[in-house]
Coordinates of C-alpha atoms in Angstrom, one line a residue:
M1 CA 71.7 -21.9 153.2
I2 CA 71.9 -22.8 157.1
S3 CA 75.2 -23.9 156.5
N4 CA 76.6 -20.2 155.4
Y5 CA 74.6 -19.1 158.7
F6 CA 76.6 -21.3 161.0
K7 CA 80.2 -20.0 159.2
V8 CA 78.9 -16.7 160.2
F9 CA 78.2 -17.1 164.2
F10 CA 81.8 -19.0 163.8
I11 CA 83.7 -16.3 162.4
L12 CA 81.7 -13.6 164.8
F13 CA 82.6 -15.8 167.6
L14 CA 86.4 -16.1 167.0
F15 CA 86.4 -12.0 166.7
I16 CA 84.3 -11.5 169.6
F17 CA 87.0 -14.0 171.5
S18 CA 89.4 -12.3 170.0
N19 CA 88.8 -8.9 171.0
E20 CA 87.9 -10.1 174.4
A21 CA 91.3 -11.6 174.6
K22 CA 93.4 -8.5 173.3
S23 CA 91.5 -5.7 174.9
K24 CA 91.2 -4.4 178.9
N25 CA 88.1 -2.3 177.8
S26 CA 84.7 -3.6 178.2
Q27 CA 83.0 -0.4 176.8
N28 CA 85.8 -1.0 173.7
I29 CA 84.4 -4.9 173.8
E30 CA 80.5 -3.9 173.8
F31 CA 81.4 -2.1 171.3
N32 CA 83.0 -4.6 169.1
V33 CA 80.4 -6.7 169.7
N34 CA 77.7 -4.4 168.1
E35 CA 79.6 -3.5 165.2
L36 CA 80.5 -7.6 164.7
S37 CA 76.5 -8.2 165.2
N38 CA 75.6 -5.1 163.0
Y39 CA 77.7 -7.4 160.3
F40 CA 76.3 -10.1 160.9
S41 CA 73.0 -8.5 160.4
A42 CA 74.2 -7.6 156.7
V43 CA 75.1 -10.8 155.9
I44 CA 71.7 -12.4 156.4
S45 CA 69.9 -9.6 155.2
Y46 CA 72.4 -10.0 152.2
G47 CA 72.0 -13.4 152.0
N48 CA 68.3 -13.1 151.7
Q49 CA 68.4 -10.3 148.9
D50 CA 67.4 -7.7 151.1
N51 CA 69.0 -5.3 150.2
E52 CA 68.7 -1.9 152.1
Q53 CA 68.3 -3.7 155.3
A54 CA 71.8 -5.0 154.3
L55 CA 73.4 -1.7 153.2
K56 CA 71.9 -0.1 156.3
Y57 CA 74.1 -2.8 158.6
F58 CA 77.1 -2.7 156.7
K59 CA 76.8 1.1 156.8
S60 CA 76.6 0.5 161.0
S61 CA 79.9 -1.4 161.1
K62 CA 82.2 0.3 158.2
N63 CA 84.9 0.1 161.3
L64 CA 85.6 -3.3 159.9
L65 CA 86.3 -2.1 156.6
N66 CA 90.3 -2.6 156.9
K67 CA 89.7 -5.3 159.6
H68 CA 87.9 -7.6 157.8
D69 CA 89.1 -9.3 153.9
E70 CA 85.8 -9.9 153.2
Y71 CA 83.5 -7.3 155.0
L72 CA 84.9 -4.8 151.6
K73 CA 83.4 -6.9 148.5
Q74 CA 80.0 -8.1 150.2
Y75 CA 79.5 -4.2 151.1
I76 CA 80.7 -3.2 147.7
F77 CA 78.6 -5.9 146.4
S78 CA 75.6 -4.3 148.8
L79 CA 76.0 -1.1 147.6
V80 CA 75.9 -2.2 143.5
L81 CA 73.0 -4.4 143.9
N82 CA 71.5 -0.9 145.7
Q83 CA 71.9 0.7 142.6
N84 CA 74.7 3.0 144.3
V85 CA 77.5 1.8 141.9
K86 CA 78.7 5.4 142.2
R87 CA 79.1 5.1 146.8
A88 CA 80.9 1.7 145.8
I89 CA 83.6 2.9 143.4
Q90 CA 84.0 5.7 146.1
E91 CA 84.7 3.6 148.8
I92 CA 87.2 1.3 146.6
K93 CA 89.1 4.4 146.2
F94 CA 89.0 5.4 149.9
V95 CA 90.8 1.6 150.5
Q96 CA 92.6 1.3 147.5
N97 CA 96.0 0.0 147.4
K98 CA 95.2 -2.5 151.1
K99 CA 94.8 -5.7 150.5
N100 CA 91.1 -6.2 151.1
S101 CA 90.6 -4.3 147.9
N102 CA 92.0 -6.3 145.7
F103 CA 89.8 -8.6 143.7
F104 CA 88.0 -8.7 140.5
E105 CA 84.9 -6.5 141.0
S106 CA 86.8 -3.7 142.4
Y107 CA 89.4 -3.1 139.4
L108 CA 86.5 -3.4 137.2
L109 CA 84.4 -0.8 139.0
L110 CA 87.2 1.6 138.5
T111 CA 88.1 0.7 134.8
L112 CA 84.7 1.7 134.3
D113 CA 84.7 4.8 136.2
S114 CA 87.8 5.6 134.1
I115 CA 86.4 4.8 130.8
K116 CA 83.5 6.9 131.8
K117 CA 85.6 10.0 132.4
K118 CA 87.9 8.9 129.0
D119 CA 91.1 9.0 131.5
Y120 CA 92.0 6.0 129.6
E121 CA 95.5 6.0 130.3
K122 CA 94.5 5.1 133.9
S123 CA 91.8 2.8 132.7
I124 CA 94.8 0.3 131.0
L125 CA 96.5 0.7 134.6
Y126 CA 93.4 -1.0 136.5
L127 CA 93.0 -3.2 133.4
N128 CA 96.2 -4.5 133.6
K129 CA 95.4 -5.3 137.8
I130 CA 92.3 -7.1 136.5
S131 CA 94.2 -9.6 134.4
N132 CA 95.3 -11.2 137.8
Y133 CA 91.8 -12.1 138.3
K134 CA 91.0 -13.2 134.5
D135 CA 91.7 -16.7 135.6
Q136 CA 88.5 -16.9 138.0
G137 CA 86.3 -18.3 135.6
T138 CA 84.6 -17.6 132.1
F139 CA 83.0 -15.0 132.3
E140 CA 86.1 -12.6 134.1
Q141 CA 87.6 -14.3 131.0
I142 CA 85.1 -12.8 128.6
I143 CA 85.2 -9.0 130.2
Y144 CA 89.1 -9.0 130.7
E145 CA 89.4 -9.9 127.0
T146 CA 86.2 -7.6 126.1
L147 CA 87.1 -4.4 127.5
R148 CA 91.0 -4.5 126.6
S149 CA 89.9 -4.5 122.8
Y150 CA 87.2 -2.0 123.6
L151 CA 89.6 -0.1 125.5
F152 CA 92.4 0.3 122.2
T153 CA 89.0 1.2 120.0
F154 CA 87.9 3.7 122.6
E155 CA 91.2 5.3 122.7
R156 CA 93.2 5.1 119.2
K157 CA 89.9 5.0 117.3
K158 CA 90.8 2.2 115.4
I159 CA 90.2 -1.6 115.1
S160 CA 91.6 -3.7 117.7
P161 CA 94.5 -6.4 116.7
Y162 CA 93.4 -8.2 120.2
K163 CA 91.5 -11.4 118.7
S164 CA 89.2 -13.3 120.8
N165 CA 87.3 -16.9 120.6
F166 CA 84.2 -16.0 121.9
G167 CA 81.9 -17.4 118.7
N168 CA 78.5 -15.7 119.1
L169 CA 80.2 -13.1 121.3
D170 CA 82.8 -11.3 118.9
L171 CA 79.9 -10.7 116.3
I172 CA 77.9 -8.6 118.7
N173 CA 81.6 -7.1 119.4
E174 CA 82.7 -6.5 116.0
A175 CA 79.4 -5.1 115.2
F176 CA 79.4 -2.3 118.0
V177 CA 82.4 -1.5 116.6
R178 CA 82.2 -0.9 113.2
C179 CA 78.9 1.3 114.4
Y180 CA 81.3 3.4 116.6
L181 CA 83.7 4.4 113.8
D182 CA 81.2 4.4 111.3
D183 CA 82.4 2.3 109.2
L184 CA 80.9 1.9 106.0
K185 CA 80.4 -1.9 106.4
T186 CA 78.8 -1.9 109.1
T187 CA 75.0 -2.7 107.7
V188 CA 76.8 -6.1 106.5
Y189 CA 77.9 -6.4 110.1
F190 CA 74.4 -6.0 111.7
E191 CA 73.1 -8.3 108.7
N192 CA 75.6 -11.1 109.4
L193 CA 74.4 -11.2 113.3
L194 CA 70.5 -11.0 112.6
N195 CA 71.3 -13.4 109.7
S196 CA 72.9 -15.9 111.9
S197 CA 71.3 -19.5 112.0
S198 CA 73.6 -20.4 115.7
A199 CA 71.6 -18.3 118.0
N200 CA 68.7 -15.9 117.7
Y201 CA 70.5 -12.3 117.6
S202 CA 67.0 -10.8 117.2
R203 CA 67.6 -8.3 120.2
Y204 CA 70.2 -6.6 118.1
L205 CA 67.4 -5.9 115.6
F206 CA 67.0 -2.9 118.1
F207 CA 70.9 -2.1 117.6
Y208 CA 70.2 -2.3 113.7
V209 CA 67.2 0.2 113.7
N210 CA 68.7 3.0 116.3
Y211 CA 71.5 2.9 113.9
L212 CA 69.7 3.9 110.4
V213 CA 67.6 6.1 112.3
N214 CA 71.0 8.4 112.9
K215 CA 71.9 7.4 109.6
N216 CA 68.8 9.1 108.7
K217 CA 67.5 5.8 106.7
L218 CA 63.9 5.8 107.7
T219 CA 62.9 3.6 104.6
D220 CA 65.5 1.2 105.2
A221 CA 64.2 0.7 109.1
K222 CA 61.0 0.3 108.4
N223 CA 61.5 -2.5 105.8
L224 CA 63.7 -4.4 108.2
L225 CA 61.0 -4.5 110.7
L226 CA 57.6 -5.3 108.2
E227 CA 58.4 -9.4 108.9
V228 CA 58.3 -8.7 112.5
D229 CA 55.5 -10.4 114.5
N230 CA 53.6 -7.9 116.4
L231 CA 52.6 -10.6 119.0
S232 CA 54.9 -12.3 120.1
N233 CA 58.6 -11.0 119.8
S234 CA 60.5 -9.8 122.6
L235 CA 59.5 -6.5 124.3
I236 CA 62.4 -4.4 122.6
I237 CA 61.8 -5.5 119.5
L238 CA 58.1 -4.8 120.0
Q239 CA 58.9 -1.6 121.0
T240 CA 61.2 -0.7 118.7
K241 CA 58.2 -1.5 116.0
L242 CA 55.9 0.7 118.0
W243 CA 58.4 4.0 118.2
I244 CA 58.8 2.8 113.8
D245 CA 54.8 2.9 113.1
E246 CA 54.4 5.6 115.4
N247 CA 57.0 8.0 114.2
K248 CA 58.9 8.7 117.3
T249 CA 62.0 8.4 115.9
N250 CA 64.0 10.5 118.2
N251 CA 63.3 8.1 120.8
F252 CA 65.9 5.7 119.9
K253 CA 68.4 8.5 119.9
K254 CA 67.3 8.8 123.6
I255 CA 68.1 5.6 124.8
F256 CA 71.3 4.8 122.8
S257 CA 74.2 5.8 120.5
C258 CA 76.9 3.4 119.2
K259 CA 78.9 6.8 119.3
N260 CA 78.7 6.5 122.6
E261 CA 81.6 4.4 124.7
T262 CA 79.3 3.9 128.1
D263 CA 76.5 2.7 125.6
I264 CA 78.1 0.7 124.2
L265 CA 79.6 -1.1 127.7
G266 CA 76.1 -0.8 129.2
E267 CA 74.7 -3.1 126.6
F268 CA 77.8 -5.4 126.8
F269 CA 77.2 -5.8 130.6
F270 CA 73.9 -6.6 130.3
L271 CA 74.6 -9.5 127.9
I272 CA 77.3 -10.5 130.6
S273 CA 74.1 -9.9 133.0
N274 CA 71.6 -12.1 131.2
L275 CA 74.3 -14.6 130.8
Y276 CA 74.4 -15.0 134.7
S277 CA 70.5 -14.9 135.0
T278 CA 70.6 -18.4 132.3
Q279 CA 72.9 -20.1 134.8
N280 CA 70.3 -19.0 137.6
D281 CA 73.0 -17.2 139.7
F282 CA 70.7 -14.1 139.6
E283 CA 72.8 -11.9 142.1
K284 CA 75.9 -11.6 139.8
S285 CA 73.5 -11.0 137.1
N286 CA 71.7 -7.9 139.4
F287 CA 75.5 -7.0 139.8
Y288 CA 76.4 -6.5 136.4
L289 CA 72.7 -5.3 135.6
S290 CA 73.4 -2.7 138.0
I291 CA 76.8 -1.8 136.2
S292 CA 75.0 -1.8 133.3
N293 CA 73.0 0.9 134.5
F294 CA 75.0 2.8 136.3
L295 CA 77.2 3.0 132.3
N296 CA 73.7 4.1 130.4
K297 CA 70.9 5.1 132.8
K298 CA 68.9 6.2 129.6
F299 CA 68.7 2.6 128.6
K300 CA 66.1 2.1 131.4
F301 CA 63.9 -0.9 129.5
N302 CA 66.8 -3.1 130.5
L303 CA 65.9 -3.4 134.4
S304 CA 63.2 -5.2 133.4
L305 CA 65.6 -8.5 133.3
M306 CA 66.4 -7.6 137.2
A307 CA 62.4 -7.5 138.0
E308 CA 62.4 -10.6 136.5
N309 CA 65.2 -12.4 138.6
Y310 CA 63.9 -10.7 141.7
F311 CA 60.4 -12.1 140.9
I312 CA 62.0 -15.9 139.7
N313 CA 63.3 -15.7 143.5
E314 CA 60.0 -14.5 145.1
N315 CA 61.5 -11.4 146.3
F316 CA 58.5 -9.8 145.2
R317 CA 59.0 -6.3 146.6
E318 CA 62.0 -5.2 144.9
S319 CA 60.9 -6.8 142.2
K320 CA 57.8 -4.0 142.7
N321 CA 60.6 -1.5 143.5
I322 CA 62.5 -2.5 139.7
L323 CA 58.6 -2.1 138.4
K324 CA 58.4 1.8 139.4
N325 CA 60.7 2.4 136.8
F326 CA 58.2 2.1 133.8
D327 CA 55.2 4.3 133.5
E328 CA 52.0 5.6 131.2
N329 CA 55.0 6.6 128.7
D330 CA 56.9 3.6 128.3
G331 CA 54.6 1.0 125.8
I332 CA 54.9 -2.0 126.0
Y333 CA 57.2 -2.4 128.7
Y334 CA 54.4 -0.6 131.1
W335 CA 52.0 -3.5 130.0
Y336 CA 54.8 -5.7 131.1
K337 CA 55.2 -3.9 134.6
I338 CA 51.1 -4.6 134.4
K339 CA 51.7 -7.7 133.8
K340 CA 54.0 -8.5 136.3
I341 CA 52.1 -6.8 138.7
S342 CA 49.4 -9.2 138.3
N343 CA 51.3 -12.4 138.5
I344 CA 52.6 -11.0 142.2
I345 CA 49.3 -10.6 143.2
S346 CA 48.7 -14.1 141.8
K347 CA 51.4 -15.6 144.7
K348 CA 50.6 -13.3 147.3
Q349 CA 47.1 -13.3 147.3
N350 CA 44.9 -15.5 144.6
D351 CA 43.9 -15.6 140.9
D352 CA 40.3 -13.9 141.0
Q353 CA 42.8 -10.8 142.6
S354 CA 45.2 -10.4 140.1
L355 CA 42.5 -10.9 137.0
R356 CA 40.7 -8.2 138.9
Y357 CA 43.5 -5.9 138.5
L358 CA 44.5 -7.0 135.3
E359 CA 41.1 -5.9 134.2
A360 CA 41.0 -2.9 135.8
K361 CA 44.0 -1.7 134.5
F362 CA 43.7 -2.8 130.5
N363 CA 40.2 -1.2 130.6
E364 CA 42.3 2.1 131.3
I365 CA 44.2 2.0 128.3
S366 CA 42.2 4.0 126.1
K367 CA 43.7 2.5 122.6
P368 CA 45.7 -1.0 123.5
S369 CA 47.9 -2.6 121.0
T370 CA 47.0 -5.9 119.4
K371 CA 49.8 -7.1 121.0
I372 CA 47.6 -6.1 124.5
L373 CA 45.0 -7.6 122.9
F374 CA 46.1 -10.9 122.4
D375 CA 47.8 -11.0 125.7
M376 CA 44.7 -10.4 127.1
A377 CA 43.1 -12.7 125.1
N378 CA 45.6 -15.1 126.2
I379 CA 44.8 -14.3 130.0
Y380 CA 41.3 -14.9 129.6
K381 CA 41.7 -17.9 128.1
N382 CA 43.9 -19.7 130.5
F383 CA 41.8 -18.3 133.8
Q384 CA 39.1 -20.0 131.7
K385 CA 36.6 -17.2 130.6
Y386 CA 36.5 -18.1 127.2
D387 CA 33.9 -15.8 126.2
N388 CA 35.8 -12.7 126.6
A389 CA 39.4 -14.3 125.2
I390 CA 37.0 -15.4 122.0
K391 CA 35.5 -11.5 121.7
L392 CA 39.5 -10.1 121.9
Y393 CA 40.9 -12.9 119.4
S394 CA 38.6 -11.9 117.4
K395 CA 38.8 -8.4 117.1
V396 CA 43.4 -8.9 117.0
M397 CA 41.8 -11.5 113.7
Q398 CA 41.0 -8.1 112.3
S399 CA 44.3 -7.0 111.6
V400 CA 46.1 -9.9 110.7
E401 CA 46.5 -10.9 107.3
K402 CA 44.1 -14.4 106.7
D403 CA 47.1 -16.0 105.1
A404 CA 49.6 -15.7 107.7
S405 CA 50.7 -18.1 110.4
I406 CA 49.8 -16.0 113.3
Y407 CA 46.8 -15.7 111.8
A408 CA 46.5 -19.7 112.0
D409 CA 47.9 -19.4 115.4
L410 CA 44.7 -16.8 116.4
L411 CA 42.3 -19.7 114.4
Y412 CA 43.9 -22.2 117.1
K413 CA 43.4 -20.3 120.4
R414 CA 40.0 -19.3 119.1
G415 CA 38.9 -22.3 117.9
A416 CA 39.9 -24.1 121.7
S417 CA 38.4 -21.5 123.4
Y418 CA 34.8 -22.4 121.3
E419 CA 35.7 -26.4 122.0
R420 CA 36.1 -25.8 126.3
L421 CA 32.4 -24.0 125.8
G422 CA 31.1 -27.2 124.2
N423 CA 30.6 -25.1 120.4
Y424 CA 31.8 -27.8 118.6
K425 CA 30.6 -26.6 115.2
K426 CA 32.8 -23.2 115.3
S427 CA 35.3 -24.8 117.3
D428 CA 35.8 -27.6 114.0
I429 CA 35.3 -24.1 111.6
D430 CA 38.2 -22.6 112.9
L431 CA 40.2 -25.8 113.7
L432 CA 39.8 -26.8 110.2
A433 CA 40.6 -23.1 108.8
A434 CA 43.8 -22.8 110.8
L435 CA 45.1 -26.2 109.3
E436 CA 44.1 -25.0 105.6
I437 CA 46.9 -22.5 106.2
I438 CA 49.5 -24.7 108.3
P439 CA 48.6 -28.3 107.6
D440 CA 50.8 -29.8 109.2
N441 CA 50.8 -27.9 112.7
S442 CA 51.6 -30.3 115.0
Y443 CA 49.3 -28.9 117.8
I444 CA 46.4 -28.4 116.2
L445 CA 46.3 -31.7 114.4
N446 CA 46.2 -33.1 117.8
Y447 CA 44.0 -30.8 119.8
L448 CA 41.2 -31.3 116.8
A449 CA 42.1 -35.0 116.7
Y450 CA 41.6 -35.4 120.5
S451 CA 38.6 -33.2 120.9
W452 CA 36.8 -35.6 117.8
L453 CA 38.2 -38.5 120.1
E454 CA 36.3 -37.3 123.1
R455 CA 33.3 -36.7 121.2
N456 CA 33.6 -39.8 119.1
Y457 CA 33.5 -38.1 116.1
K458 CA 35.4 -39.1 113.0
I459 CA 37.8 -41.6 114.8
P460 CA 39.0 -43.2 112.0
K461 CA 40.5 -39.4 110.9
A462 CA 40.9 -38.1 114.2
I463 CA 43.5 -41.4 113.9
E464 CA 45.1 -40.4 110.8
M465 CA 45.6 -36.9 111.9
L466 CA 47.8 -38.0 114.9
E467 CA 49.6 -40.4 113.5
L468 CA 50.1 -37.2 111.5
A469 CA 51.1 -35.1 114.4
Y470 CA 53.2 -37.7 115.8
K471 CA 55.4 -38.1 112.8
Q472 CA 56.5 -34.1 113.0
N473 CA 56.8 -34.1 117.0
E474 CA 57.9 -37.8 118.4
N475 CA 58.5 -36.7 121.7
D476 CA 55.8 -34.3 122.7
P477 CA 54.1 -36.4 125.6
Y478 CA 50.3 -34.6 124.4
I479 CA 50.3 -36.0 121.3
I480 CA 51.9 -39.4 122.6
D481 CA 48.8 -39.7 124.9
S482 CA 46.3 -38.8 122.3
V483 CA 47.7 -41.1 119.4
G484 CA 47.6 -43.7 122.6
W485 CA 44.2 -42.9 123.3
G486 CA 42.9 -43.0 119.9
Y487 CA 44.2 -46.9 119.4
Y488 CA 42.6 -47.7 122.8
L489 CA 39.1 -46.5 121.1
T490 CA 39.7 -48.7 118.8
E491 CA 40.5 -51.4 120.4
K492 CA 44.3 -52.3 119.7
F493 CA 44.8 -52.1 122.9
E494 CA 48.8 -53.1 123.4
E495 CA 49.5 -50.3 120.7
A496 CA 47.8 -48.3 123.2
E497 CA 49.9 -49.8 126.1
I498 CA 52.9 -48.8 124.3
F499 CA 52.3 -45.1 123.4
M500 CA 50.2 -44.5 126.6
R501 CA 53.4 -46.3 128.8
R502 CA 55.3 -43.9 126.9
A503 CA 53.8 -40.6 127.8
L504 CA 53.5 -41.9 131.6
E505 CA 57.3 -41.8 131.9
I506 CA 57.3 -38.3 130.1
M507 CA 54.3 -37.3 132.9
P508 CA 54.0 -39.5 135.3
N509 CA 52.2 -36.9 137.5
D510 CA 49.6 -35.8 134.6
P511 CA 46.2 -37.2 136.4
I512 CA 44.8 -37.6 132.6
V513 CA 47.8 -40.1 131.6
N514 CA 47.3 -41.8 134.8
E515 CA 43.6 -42.3 134.4
H516 CA 43.9 -43.3 130.2
Y517 CA 46.8 -46.0 131.1
G518 CA 44.3 -47.3 134.2
D519 CA 41.9 -47.7 131.2
I520 CA 44.0 -49.5 128.8
L521 CA 46.0 -52.3 131.6
W522 CA 42.0 -53.3 132.3
S523 CA 41.5 -53.9 129.6
L524 CA 44.7 -55.7 128.8
N525 CA 42.7 -57.7 131.9
R526 CA 45.7 -56.2 134.6
K527 CA 42.8 -55.0 136.8
V528 CA 45.1 -54.6 139.5
Q529 CA 47.5 -52.6 138.2
A530 CA 45.0 -50.3 136.2
K531 CA 43.2 -50.2 139.9
Y532 CA 47.0 -49.0 141.4
F533 CA 46.7 -46.1 138.0
W534 CA 43.2 -44.7 139.3
N535 CA 44.0 -44.7 142.7
N536 CA 46.9 -42.5 141.7
V537 CA 44.5 -40.3 140.0
L538 CA 42.9 -39.5 143.4
K539 CA 46.5 -38.3 145.0
F540 CA 46.7 -35.6 143.0
K541 CA 46.0 -32.2 144.2
D542 CA 43.7 -29.9 141.9
I543 CA 41.0 -32.4 140.2
N544 CA 37.7 -31.5 140.3
D545 CA 35.2 -33.5 141.8
E546 CA 33.6 -34.7 138.3
T547 CA 37.0 -36.6 137.4
K548 CA 37.0 -38.3 141.0
E549 CA 33.2 -39.5 140.7
K550 CA 34.1 -40.7 137.6
I551 CA 37.6 -42.2 138.8
K552 CA 35.7 -43.8 142.3
A553 CA 33.4 -45.6 139.8
K554 CA 36.3 -47.1 138.0
L555 CA 37.3 -48.3 140.8
L556 CA 34.4 -50.3 141.9
K557 CA 33.1 -51.3 138.1
G558 CA 35.7 -51.1 135.6
P559 CA 35.6 -48.6 132.9
K560 CA 32.3 -49.0 130.3
K561 CA 33.6 -50.8 127.2
V562 CA 34.9 -49.3 124.3
N563 CA 32.0 -50.5 121.7
E564 CA 29.3 -49.1 124.5
S565 CA 31.0 -45.7 124.0
L566 CA 31.3 -45.2 120.5

């Protein structure tokens, strides 16, 4: 970032020097200096993701529009990132055919503007201009090829003859094209997409349900959602399920139609935005998300990705601005907004303030869904409010079938909460009941077995369970640690050292693993090394006073002998 600032200073210097050399009018020099200073401030604000300030400074230096090649591109990006896509298109048209307007995003915006106006002849002309830039990168190639195919279909109402080789993306585009053309095999294409094993296409369940609703096939839509997990699915799928369950089918038509060209393109650019986000290119992600929103403002739920992008970059002000788009009528997205604001409060203030805000908002919801109850239970558990967590887990369990894997997960979470409270009897009952439903679940096996090890209870059985967990999940460091600790408690120190060393390699900064490894080394008479790892524990942040005192005692006298604690 600093090197970029130096570049801007250098450019600023060259501009000023050049103007001083050419101009005889000192008043004109002062004007240029101020103009360039505003441009510099715009670039700095742009780099800091302060989009409003960037736009303000860009506007104050607009006389550079025809003088500096990079100015227009940065100005256009700033406008788009501020959701001013229409204005960006106007500015491009104002300087069209000039050298500094020749860049990929410029022609892309002109192409989309023409498509929106159904001026396909002009769209094709602009698309031909885009072809000159399609080799800039993979995503540029994807955008060009996809737009070319869609444009053919939109104009001629036929399947495009242009074939691409974009794998999974082709499956998605094919389903939307068939839906647009009202192809009789549209359901087959959606089902092929959803049943594909190459990736998770659960998002497109929304669009399949949307299609069925528009075809008045409500029974088919409901049947499609019967197996949907109400607790851990994506936001859009949970919202889909909520609308179907509450018979609010008109809401589907309000936000998307596969008969609408710009709705389809809006979803395509949302996908492009997602791809950039996964590569941590959040500026490009937000740029294409703004384009998606320009094409289909009705689908405001997509803006949750932009809020997430800003949050990851700790631009909390922009994140909160985006979250303002969601209100009480937006179901699960309103709850998402509450949780995200709570996260921001935690980052900017503290966890206590965050929880107070969350509890206040939760208590305002008259009939919270099982998803909201489940989330709140998890939040209480994370905040170590185990009694509150147990109450909510129990409430959620009343609406879940007792033989379902979701029910087992609830038993696991409630059982872990009981264990944290020291209510081992109820904890064991829940965890064993969970294992009756999913007997080979490595995480439940590990949790219960480790709990028994800590209590010196049923050690042989605990080790048997840990060995089974390890077979199921050999690379999980927590399971590796548990297996090593089990061997330590049964005085198989050499085997224990092998497992604990591996856990330490994966989690070198975990205080429990360091302490355990020290205990094992001490038992192998490698006492100097043992003290090294115990001292490591004292250097870690966030270890409690009880742990500190325990480690200090070990440094003086060593750990208790294993047979003394059994």
